[in-house]
Short mmCIF file of C-alpha atoms and ligand atoms in Angstrom, two decimals:
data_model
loop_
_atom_site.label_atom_id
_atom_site.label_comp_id
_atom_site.label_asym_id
_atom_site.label_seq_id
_atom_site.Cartn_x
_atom_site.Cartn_y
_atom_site.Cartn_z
CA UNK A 1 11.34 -25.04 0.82
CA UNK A 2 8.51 -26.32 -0.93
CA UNK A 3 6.62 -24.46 -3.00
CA UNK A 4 2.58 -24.35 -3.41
CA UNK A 5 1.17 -25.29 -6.31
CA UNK A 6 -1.23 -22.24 -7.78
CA UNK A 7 -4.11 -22.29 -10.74
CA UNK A 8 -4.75 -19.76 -13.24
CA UNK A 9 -8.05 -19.76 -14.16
CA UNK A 10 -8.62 -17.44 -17.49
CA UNK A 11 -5.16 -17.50 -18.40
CA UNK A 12 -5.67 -16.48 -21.59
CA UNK A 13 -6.60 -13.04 -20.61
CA UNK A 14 -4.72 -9.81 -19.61
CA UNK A 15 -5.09 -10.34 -15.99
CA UNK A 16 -4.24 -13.55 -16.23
CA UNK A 17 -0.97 -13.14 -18.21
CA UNK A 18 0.06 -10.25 -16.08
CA UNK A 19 -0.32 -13.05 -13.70
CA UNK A 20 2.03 -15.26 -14.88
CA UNK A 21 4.57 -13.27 -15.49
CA UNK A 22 5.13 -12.40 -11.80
CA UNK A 23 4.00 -15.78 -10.49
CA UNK A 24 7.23 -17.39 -12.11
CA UNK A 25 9.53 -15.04 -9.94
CA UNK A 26 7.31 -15.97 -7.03
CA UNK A 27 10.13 -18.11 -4.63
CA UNK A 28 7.00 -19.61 -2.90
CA UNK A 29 4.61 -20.73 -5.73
CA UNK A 30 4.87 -22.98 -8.83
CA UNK A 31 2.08 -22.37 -11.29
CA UNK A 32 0.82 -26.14 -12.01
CA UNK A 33 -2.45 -25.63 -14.06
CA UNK A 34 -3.67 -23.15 -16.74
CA UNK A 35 -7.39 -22.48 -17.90
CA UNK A 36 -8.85 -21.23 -20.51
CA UNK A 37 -12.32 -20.76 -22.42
CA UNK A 38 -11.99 -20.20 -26.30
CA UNK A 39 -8.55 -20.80 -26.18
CA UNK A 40 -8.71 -24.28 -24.40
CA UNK A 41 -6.10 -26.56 -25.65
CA UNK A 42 -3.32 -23.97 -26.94
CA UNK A 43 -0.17 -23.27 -25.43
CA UNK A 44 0.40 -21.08 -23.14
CA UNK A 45 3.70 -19.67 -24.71
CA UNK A 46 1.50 -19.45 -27.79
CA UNK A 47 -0.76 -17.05 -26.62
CA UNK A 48 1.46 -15.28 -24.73
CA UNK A 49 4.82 -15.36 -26.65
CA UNK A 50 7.06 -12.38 -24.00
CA UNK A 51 6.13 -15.62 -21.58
CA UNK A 52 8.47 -18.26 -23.58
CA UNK A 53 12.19 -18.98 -22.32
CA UNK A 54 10.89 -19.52 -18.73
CA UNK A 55 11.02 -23.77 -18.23
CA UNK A 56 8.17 -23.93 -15.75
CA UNK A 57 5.64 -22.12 -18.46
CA UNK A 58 7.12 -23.49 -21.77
CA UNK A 59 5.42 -27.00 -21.37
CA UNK A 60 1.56 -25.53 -19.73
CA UNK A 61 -1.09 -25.90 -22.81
CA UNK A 62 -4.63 -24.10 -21.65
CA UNK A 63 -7.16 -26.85 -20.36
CA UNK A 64 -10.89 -25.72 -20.32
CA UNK A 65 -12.20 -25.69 -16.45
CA UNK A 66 -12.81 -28.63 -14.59
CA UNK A 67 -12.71 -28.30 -10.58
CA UNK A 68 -11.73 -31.66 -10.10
CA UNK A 69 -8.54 -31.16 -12.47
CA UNK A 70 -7.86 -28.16 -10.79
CA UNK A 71 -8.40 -29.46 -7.07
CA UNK A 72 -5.89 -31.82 -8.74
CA UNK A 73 -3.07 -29.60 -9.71
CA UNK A 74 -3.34 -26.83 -6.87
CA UNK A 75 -4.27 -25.79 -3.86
CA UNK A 76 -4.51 -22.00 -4.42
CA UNK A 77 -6.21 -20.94 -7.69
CA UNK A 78 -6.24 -16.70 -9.30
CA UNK A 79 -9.25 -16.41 -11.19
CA UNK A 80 -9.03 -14.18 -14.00
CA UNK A 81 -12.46 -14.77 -15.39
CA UNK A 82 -15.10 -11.96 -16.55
CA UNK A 83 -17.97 -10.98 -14.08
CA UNK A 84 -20.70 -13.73 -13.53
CA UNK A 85 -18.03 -16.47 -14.31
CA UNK A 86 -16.69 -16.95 -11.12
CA UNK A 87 -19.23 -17.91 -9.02
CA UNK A 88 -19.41 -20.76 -10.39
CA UNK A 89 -15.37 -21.80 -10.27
CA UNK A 90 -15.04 -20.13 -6.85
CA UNK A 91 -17.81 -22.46 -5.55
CA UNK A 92 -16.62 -25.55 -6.80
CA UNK A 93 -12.84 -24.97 -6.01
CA UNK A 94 -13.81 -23.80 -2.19
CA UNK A 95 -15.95 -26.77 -2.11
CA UNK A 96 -12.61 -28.48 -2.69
CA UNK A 97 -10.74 -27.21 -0.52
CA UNK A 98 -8.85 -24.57 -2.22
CA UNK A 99 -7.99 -20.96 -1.35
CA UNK A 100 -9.26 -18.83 -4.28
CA UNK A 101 -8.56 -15.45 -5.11
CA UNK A 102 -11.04 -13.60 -7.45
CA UNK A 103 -10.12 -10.93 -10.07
CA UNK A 104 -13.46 -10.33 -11.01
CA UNK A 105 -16.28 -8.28 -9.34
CA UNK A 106 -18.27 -11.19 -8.10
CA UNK A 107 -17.27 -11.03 -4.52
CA UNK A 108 -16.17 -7.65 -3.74
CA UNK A 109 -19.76 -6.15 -2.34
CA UNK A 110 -20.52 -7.04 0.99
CA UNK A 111 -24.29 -6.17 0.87
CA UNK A 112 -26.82 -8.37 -1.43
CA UNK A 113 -28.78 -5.60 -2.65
CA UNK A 114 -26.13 -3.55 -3.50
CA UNK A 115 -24.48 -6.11 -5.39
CA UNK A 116 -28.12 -6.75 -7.03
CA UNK A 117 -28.91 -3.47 -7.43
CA UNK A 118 -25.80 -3.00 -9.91
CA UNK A 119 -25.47 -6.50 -11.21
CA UNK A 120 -28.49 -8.36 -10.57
CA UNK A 121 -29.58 -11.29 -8.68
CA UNK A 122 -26.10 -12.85 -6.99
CA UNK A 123 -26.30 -17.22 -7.66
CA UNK A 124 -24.10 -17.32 -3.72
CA UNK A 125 -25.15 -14.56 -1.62
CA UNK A 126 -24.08 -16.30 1.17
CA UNK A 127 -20.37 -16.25 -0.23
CA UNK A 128 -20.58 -12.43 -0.25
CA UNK A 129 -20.24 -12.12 3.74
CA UNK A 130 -16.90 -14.60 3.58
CA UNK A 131 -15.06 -12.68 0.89
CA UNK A 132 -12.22 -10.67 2.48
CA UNK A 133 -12.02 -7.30 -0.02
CA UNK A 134 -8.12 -8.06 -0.58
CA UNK A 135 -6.82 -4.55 -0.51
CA UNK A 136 -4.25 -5.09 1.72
CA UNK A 137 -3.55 -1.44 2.61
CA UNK A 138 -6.71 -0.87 4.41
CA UNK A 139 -7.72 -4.73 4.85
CA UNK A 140 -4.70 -6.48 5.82
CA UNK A 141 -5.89 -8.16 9.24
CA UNK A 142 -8.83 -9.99 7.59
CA UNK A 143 -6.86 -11.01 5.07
CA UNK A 144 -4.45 -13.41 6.90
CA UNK A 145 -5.79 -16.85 6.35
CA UNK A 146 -8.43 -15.35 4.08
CA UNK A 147 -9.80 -18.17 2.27
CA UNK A 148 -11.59 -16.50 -0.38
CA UNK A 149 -10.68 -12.85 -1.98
CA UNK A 150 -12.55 -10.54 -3.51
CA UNK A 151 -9.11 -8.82 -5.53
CA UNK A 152 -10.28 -5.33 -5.69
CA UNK A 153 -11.11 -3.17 -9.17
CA UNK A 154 -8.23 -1.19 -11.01
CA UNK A 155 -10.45 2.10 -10.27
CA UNK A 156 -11.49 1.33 -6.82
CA UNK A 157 -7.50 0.31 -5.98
CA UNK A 158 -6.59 3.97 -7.27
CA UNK A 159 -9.56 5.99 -5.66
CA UNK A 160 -9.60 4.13 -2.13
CA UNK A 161 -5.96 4.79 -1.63
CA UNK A 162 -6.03 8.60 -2.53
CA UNK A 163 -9.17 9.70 -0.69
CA UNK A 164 -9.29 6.87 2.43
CA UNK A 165 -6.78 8.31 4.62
CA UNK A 166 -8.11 11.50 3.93
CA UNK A 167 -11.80 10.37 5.44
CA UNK A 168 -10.35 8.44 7.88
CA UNK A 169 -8.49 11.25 9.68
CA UNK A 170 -11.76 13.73 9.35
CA UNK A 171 -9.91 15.94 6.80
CA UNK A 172 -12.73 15.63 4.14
CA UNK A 173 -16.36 15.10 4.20
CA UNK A 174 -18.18 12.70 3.36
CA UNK A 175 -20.56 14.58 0.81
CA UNK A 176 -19.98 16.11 -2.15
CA UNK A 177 -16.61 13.79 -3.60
CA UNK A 178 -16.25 13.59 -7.18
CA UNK A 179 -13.76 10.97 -8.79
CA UNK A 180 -12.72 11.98 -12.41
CA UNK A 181 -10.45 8.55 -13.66
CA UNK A 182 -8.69 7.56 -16.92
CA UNK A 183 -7.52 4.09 -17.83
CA UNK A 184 -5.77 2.90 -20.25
CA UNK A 185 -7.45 0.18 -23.09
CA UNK A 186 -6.08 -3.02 -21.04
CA UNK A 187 -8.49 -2.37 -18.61
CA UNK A 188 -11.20 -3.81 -20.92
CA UNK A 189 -9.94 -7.31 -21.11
CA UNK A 190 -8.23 -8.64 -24.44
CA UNK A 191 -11.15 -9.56 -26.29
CA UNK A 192 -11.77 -7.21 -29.03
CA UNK A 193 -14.42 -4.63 -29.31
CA UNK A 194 -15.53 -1.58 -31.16
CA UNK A 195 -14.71 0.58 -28.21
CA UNK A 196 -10.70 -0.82 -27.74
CA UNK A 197 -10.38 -0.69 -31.58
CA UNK A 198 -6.95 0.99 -32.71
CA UNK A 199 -8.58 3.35 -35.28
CA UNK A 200 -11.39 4.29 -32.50
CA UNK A 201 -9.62 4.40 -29.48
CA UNK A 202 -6.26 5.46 -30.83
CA UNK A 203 -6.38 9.19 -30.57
CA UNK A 204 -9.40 10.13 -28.66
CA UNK A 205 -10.55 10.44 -24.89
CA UNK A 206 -14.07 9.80 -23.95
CA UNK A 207 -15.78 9.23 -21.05
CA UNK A 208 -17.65 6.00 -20.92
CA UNK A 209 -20.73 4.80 -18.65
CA UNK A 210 -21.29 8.19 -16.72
CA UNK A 211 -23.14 7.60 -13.51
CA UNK A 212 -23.92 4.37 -14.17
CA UNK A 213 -19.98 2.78 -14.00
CA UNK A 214 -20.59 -0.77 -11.43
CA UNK A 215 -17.11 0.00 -9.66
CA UNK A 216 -18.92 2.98 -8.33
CA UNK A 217 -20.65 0.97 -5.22
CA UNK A 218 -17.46 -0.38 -4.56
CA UNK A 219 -15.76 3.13 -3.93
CA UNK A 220 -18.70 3.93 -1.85
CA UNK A 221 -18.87 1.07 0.10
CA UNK A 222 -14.91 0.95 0.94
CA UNK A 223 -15.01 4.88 1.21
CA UNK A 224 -17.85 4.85 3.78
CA UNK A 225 -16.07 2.29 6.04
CA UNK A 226 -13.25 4.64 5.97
CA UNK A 227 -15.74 8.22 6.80
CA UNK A 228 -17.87 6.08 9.32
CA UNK A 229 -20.81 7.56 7.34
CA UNK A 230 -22.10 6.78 3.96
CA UNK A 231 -20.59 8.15 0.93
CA UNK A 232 -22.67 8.76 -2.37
CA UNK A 233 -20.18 9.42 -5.22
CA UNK A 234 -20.11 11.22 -8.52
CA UNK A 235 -17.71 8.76 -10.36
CA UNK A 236 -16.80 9.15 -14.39
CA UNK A 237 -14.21 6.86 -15.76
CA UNK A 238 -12.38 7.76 -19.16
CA UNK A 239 -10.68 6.03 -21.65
CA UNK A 240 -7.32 6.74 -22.66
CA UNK A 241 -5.08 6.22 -25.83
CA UNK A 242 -2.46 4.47 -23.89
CA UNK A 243 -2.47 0.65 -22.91
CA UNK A 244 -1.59 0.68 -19.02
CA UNK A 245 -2.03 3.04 -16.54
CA UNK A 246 -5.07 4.63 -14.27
CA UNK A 247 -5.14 8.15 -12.98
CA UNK A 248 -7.48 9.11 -10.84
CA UNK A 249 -7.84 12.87 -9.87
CA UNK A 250 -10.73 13.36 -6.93
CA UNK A 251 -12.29 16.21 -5.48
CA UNK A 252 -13.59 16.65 -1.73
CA UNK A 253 -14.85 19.28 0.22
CA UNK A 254 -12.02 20.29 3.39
CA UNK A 255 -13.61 19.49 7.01
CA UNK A 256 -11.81 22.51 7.79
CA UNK A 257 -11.39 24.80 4.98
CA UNK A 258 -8.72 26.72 6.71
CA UNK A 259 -6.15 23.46 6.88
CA UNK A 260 -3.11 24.44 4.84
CA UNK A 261 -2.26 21.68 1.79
CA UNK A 262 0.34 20.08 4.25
CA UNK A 263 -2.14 18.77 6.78
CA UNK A 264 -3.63 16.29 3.53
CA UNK A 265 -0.37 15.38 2.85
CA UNK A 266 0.86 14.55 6.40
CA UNK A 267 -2.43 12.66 6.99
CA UNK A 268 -1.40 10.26 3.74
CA UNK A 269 2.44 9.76 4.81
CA UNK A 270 0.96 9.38 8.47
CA UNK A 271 -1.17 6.12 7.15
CA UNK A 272 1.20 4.74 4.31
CA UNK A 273 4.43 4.94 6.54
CA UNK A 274 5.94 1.60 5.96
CA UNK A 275 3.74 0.56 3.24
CA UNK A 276 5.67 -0.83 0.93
CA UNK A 277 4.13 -0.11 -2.43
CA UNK A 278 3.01 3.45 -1.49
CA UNK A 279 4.67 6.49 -2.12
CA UNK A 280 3.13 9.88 -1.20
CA UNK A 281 4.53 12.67 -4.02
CA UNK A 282 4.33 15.91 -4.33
CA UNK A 283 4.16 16.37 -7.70
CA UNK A 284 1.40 15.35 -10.11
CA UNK A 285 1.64 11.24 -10.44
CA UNK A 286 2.21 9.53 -13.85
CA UNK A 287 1.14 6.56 -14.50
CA UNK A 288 4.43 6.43 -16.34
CA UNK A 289 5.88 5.97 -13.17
CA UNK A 290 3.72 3.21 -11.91
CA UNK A 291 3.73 1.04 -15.36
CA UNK A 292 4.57 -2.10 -14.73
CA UNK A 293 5.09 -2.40 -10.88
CA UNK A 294 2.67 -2.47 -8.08
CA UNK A 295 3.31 0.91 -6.97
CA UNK A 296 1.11 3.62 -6.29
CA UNK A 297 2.02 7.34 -6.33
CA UNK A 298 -0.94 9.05 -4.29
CA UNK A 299 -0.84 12.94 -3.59
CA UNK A 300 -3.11 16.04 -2.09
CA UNK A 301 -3.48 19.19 -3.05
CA UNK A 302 -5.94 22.25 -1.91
CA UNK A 303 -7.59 24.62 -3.71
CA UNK A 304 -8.02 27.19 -1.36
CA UNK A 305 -9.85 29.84 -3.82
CA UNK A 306 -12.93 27.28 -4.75
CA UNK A 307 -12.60 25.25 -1.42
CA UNK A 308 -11.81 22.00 -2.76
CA UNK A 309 -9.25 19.07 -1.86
CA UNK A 310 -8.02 17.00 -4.68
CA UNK A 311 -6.32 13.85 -4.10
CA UNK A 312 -4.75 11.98 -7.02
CA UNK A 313 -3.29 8.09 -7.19
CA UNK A 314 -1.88 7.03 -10.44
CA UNK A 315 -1.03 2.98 -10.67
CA UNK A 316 -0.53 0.18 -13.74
CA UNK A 317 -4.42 -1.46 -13.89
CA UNK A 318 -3.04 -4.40 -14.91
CA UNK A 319 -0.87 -4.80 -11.66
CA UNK A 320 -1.59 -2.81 -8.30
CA UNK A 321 -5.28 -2.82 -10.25
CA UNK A 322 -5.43 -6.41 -10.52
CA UNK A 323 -2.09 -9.09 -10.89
CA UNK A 324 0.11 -7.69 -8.68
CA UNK A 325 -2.73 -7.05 -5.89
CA UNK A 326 -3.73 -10.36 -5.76
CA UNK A 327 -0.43 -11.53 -5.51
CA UNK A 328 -0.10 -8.97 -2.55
CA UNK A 329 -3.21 -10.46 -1.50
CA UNK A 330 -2.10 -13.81 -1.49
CA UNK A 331 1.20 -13.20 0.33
CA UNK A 332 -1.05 -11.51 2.56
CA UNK A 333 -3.17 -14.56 3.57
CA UNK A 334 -0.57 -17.24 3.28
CA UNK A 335 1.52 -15.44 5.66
CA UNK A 336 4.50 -14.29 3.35
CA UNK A 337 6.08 -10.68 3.10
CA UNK A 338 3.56 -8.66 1.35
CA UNK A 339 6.38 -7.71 -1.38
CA UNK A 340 7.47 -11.46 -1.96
CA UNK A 341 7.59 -11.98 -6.13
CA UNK A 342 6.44 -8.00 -6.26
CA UNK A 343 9.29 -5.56 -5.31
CA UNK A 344 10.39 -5.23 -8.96
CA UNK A 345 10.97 -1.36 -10.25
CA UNK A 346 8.32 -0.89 -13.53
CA UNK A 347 10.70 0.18 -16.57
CA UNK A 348 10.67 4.18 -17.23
CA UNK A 349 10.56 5.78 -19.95
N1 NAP B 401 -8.00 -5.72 -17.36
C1 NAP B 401 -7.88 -5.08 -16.20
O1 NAP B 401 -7.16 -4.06 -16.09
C2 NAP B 401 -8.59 -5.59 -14.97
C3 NAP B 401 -8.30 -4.98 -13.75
C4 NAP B 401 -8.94 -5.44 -12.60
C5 NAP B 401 -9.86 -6.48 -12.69
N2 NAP B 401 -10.13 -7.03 -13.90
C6 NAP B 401 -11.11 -8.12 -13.93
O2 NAP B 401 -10.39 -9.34 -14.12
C7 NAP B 401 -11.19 -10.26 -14.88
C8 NAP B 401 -10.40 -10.69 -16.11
O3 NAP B 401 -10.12 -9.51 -16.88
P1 NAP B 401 -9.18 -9.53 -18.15
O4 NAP B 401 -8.92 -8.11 -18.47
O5 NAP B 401 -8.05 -10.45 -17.93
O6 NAP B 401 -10.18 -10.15 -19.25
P2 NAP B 401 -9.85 -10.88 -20.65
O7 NAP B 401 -8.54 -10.40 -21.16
O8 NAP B 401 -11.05 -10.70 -21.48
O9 NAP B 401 -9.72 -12.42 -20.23
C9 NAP B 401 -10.84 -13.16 -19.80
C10 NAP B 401 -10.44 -14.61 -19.50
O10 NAP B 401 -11.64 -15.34 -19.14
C11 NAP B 401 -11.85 -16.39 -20.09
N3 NAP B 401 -13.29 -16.47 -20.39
C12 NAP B 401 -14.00 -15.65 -21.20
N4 NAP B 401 -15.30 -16.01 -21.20
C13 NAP B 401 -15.40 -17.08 -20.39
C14 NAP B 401 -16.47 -17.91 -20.00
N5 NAP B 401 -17.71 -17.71 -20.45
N6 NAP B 401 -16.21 -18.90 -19.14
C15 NAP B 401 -14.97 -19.13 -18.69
N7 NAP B 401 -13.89 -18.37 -19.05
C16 NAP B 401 -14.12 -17.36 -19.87
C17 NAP B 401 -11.05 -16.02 -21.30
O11 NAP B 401 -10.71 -17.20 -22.00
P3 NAP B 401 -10.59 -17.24 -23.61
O12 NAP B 401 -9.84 -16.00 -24.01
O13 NAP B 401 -9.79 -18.47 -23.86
O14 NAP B 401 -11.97 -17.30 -24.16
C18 NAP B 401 -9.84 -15.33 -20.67
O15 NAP B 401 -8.93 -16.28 -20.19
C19 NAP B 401 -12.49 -9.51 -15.23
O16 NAP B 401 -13.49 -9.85 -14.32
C20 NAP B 401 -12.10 -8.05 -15.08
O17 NAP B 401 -13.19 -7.21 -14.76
C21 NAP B 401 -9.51 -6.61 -15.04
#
């Protein structure tokens, strides 16, 4: 069977290694083209040394971005590029006739002003309305010929998936939700900075932009497709000494305060029955338990004294938060099983 020829754009990065190292056990895919910025010209299996041994990445060196070279190479390109980057590559590589799946938050609000509210002024609005949100648990129809994606954000993946079914069924309303998350340091991107630094990051947790974090319109906007109403969010992301891994713990008010905790959960193993990567558990999730895979452990819970729901969904940023997803994605919208190239258990401990 022949297999399509895929880009990497940003492979340099964290997203864009995790990338690569489940693109080469793709059966489907070859990757046939590697980008880069700063790094332009290295070797892949420089940069990325756990990636040597494989013969299909040994011989890729980093080229800087050109949309002809990559229109070139592949038909299908990941880019793993920061925010405000990929308008420009998504344009020029749909313009060619590629499909293009995003990593970034470029594409992934629907409404103009919302987007410019948080980001500013958006150089292709009229991209915004073709960009299928490629979270294939709640958007899987869209997605199937999907010829740009909008690869949801690690925090987004984790909330949506906890609290969704929950506002979908009527169990929770649709005021009053508060999302308390912690990531680990890869979620920041490789590049170095004050706030990832060993000595400063190592054995601390802080919270970092409170009420102000831009992956909070995306929650909302997914959340209030899923109440039917619109959701305004308290969301405060922390930073954890670890490198993988996002919890998020979220708090609701019950439709019905008088629902026992097993109503939540049978609403959550009602809509992930025969979803692949989703496990409803009854204990606590880890993200020890999701490193590494594209799993995610969601659960519910009730506090009946203060009248309060709390869902939780613990999963690896790096792949149900970003790599793995869009690979999801894109066996979503070429037509493959969703798990092809992603069914591998994480390691534990
Ligand atoms: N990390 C996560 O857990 C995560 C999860 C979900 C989504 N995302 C999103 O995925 C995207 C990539 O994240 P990451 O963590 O992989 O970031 P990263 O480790 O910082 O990598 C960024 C990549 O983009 C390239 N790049 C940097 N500046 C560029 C520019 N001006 N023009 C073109 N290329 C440029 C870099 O190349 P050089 O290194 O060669 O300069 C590198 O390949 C971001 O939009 C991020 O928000 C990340």
């Amino acid at each position: 069977m022949d297999r399509l020829a895929v880009a990497v754009v940003g492979a340099s990065g964290y997203t864009g290694a995790e990338l690569l190292r489940l693109l080469v056990d793709h059966p489907r895919v070859t990757v046939a083209h590697v980008t880069a910025h700063r790094s332009a010209g290295q070797r892949l299996v420089e940069l990325f040394p756990h990636l040597r041994g494989r013969p299909e990445l040994e011989p890729l060196v980093c080229r800087a971005f050109d949309a002809d070279e990559v229109a070139a190479a592949a038909k299908l390109a990941f880019l793993a590029l920061p925010h405000g980057e990929s308008v420009p590559a998504a344009t020029a590589l749909l313009e060619r006739g590629l499909t293009v799946l995003d990593l970034s938050a470029d594409f992934r609000l629907r409404d103009p002003d919302a987007y410019e509210a948080w980001y500013g002024p958006h150089p292709a609005k009229e991209l915004l309305g073709r960009a299928v949100y490629g979270l294939p648990e709640r958007h899987r129809r869209e997605l199937a010929g999907a010829r740009l994606v909008a690869v949801p954000g690690c925090y987004p993946t984790a909330t949506i998936l906890a609290l969704a079914p929950l506002l979908d069924a009527g169990l929770i309303r649709a005021d009053g939700i508060v999302v308390d998350a912690k990531s680990g340091v890869s979620g920041a991107g490789r590049s170095p900075t004050l706030a990832t630094h060993f000595a400063e990051a190592g054995e601390g947790v802080r919270a970092y932009k409170v009420a102000e974090h831009r992956h909070t319109p995306e929650i909302e906007q997914e959340l209030s497709l899923a109440a039917r109403a619109e959701v305004t969010l308290t969301f405060t992301p922390h930073l954890l000494p670890m490198t993988r891994g996002i919890l998020a713990t979220c708090y609701a008010l019950p439709a019905d305060p008088s629902l026992p905790r097993a109503a939540y959960l049978d609403a959550l193993r009602a809509r992930y029955a025969g979803e692949r990567f989703v496990a409803v558990v009854e204990q606590p999730p880890d993200t020890a338990h999701v490193r590494g895979g594209n799993r995610v452990h969601v659960g519910a819970w009730l506090d009946a004294r203060a009248g309060r729901v709390i869902a939780m969904a613990a999963i690896d940023n790096l792949v149900k938060g970003a790599a793995g997803q869009a690979l999801q994605a894109m066996n979503a919208a070429l037509g493959f099983p969703e798990w092809t190239g992603l069914d591998a258990v994480g390691p534990f401990p």
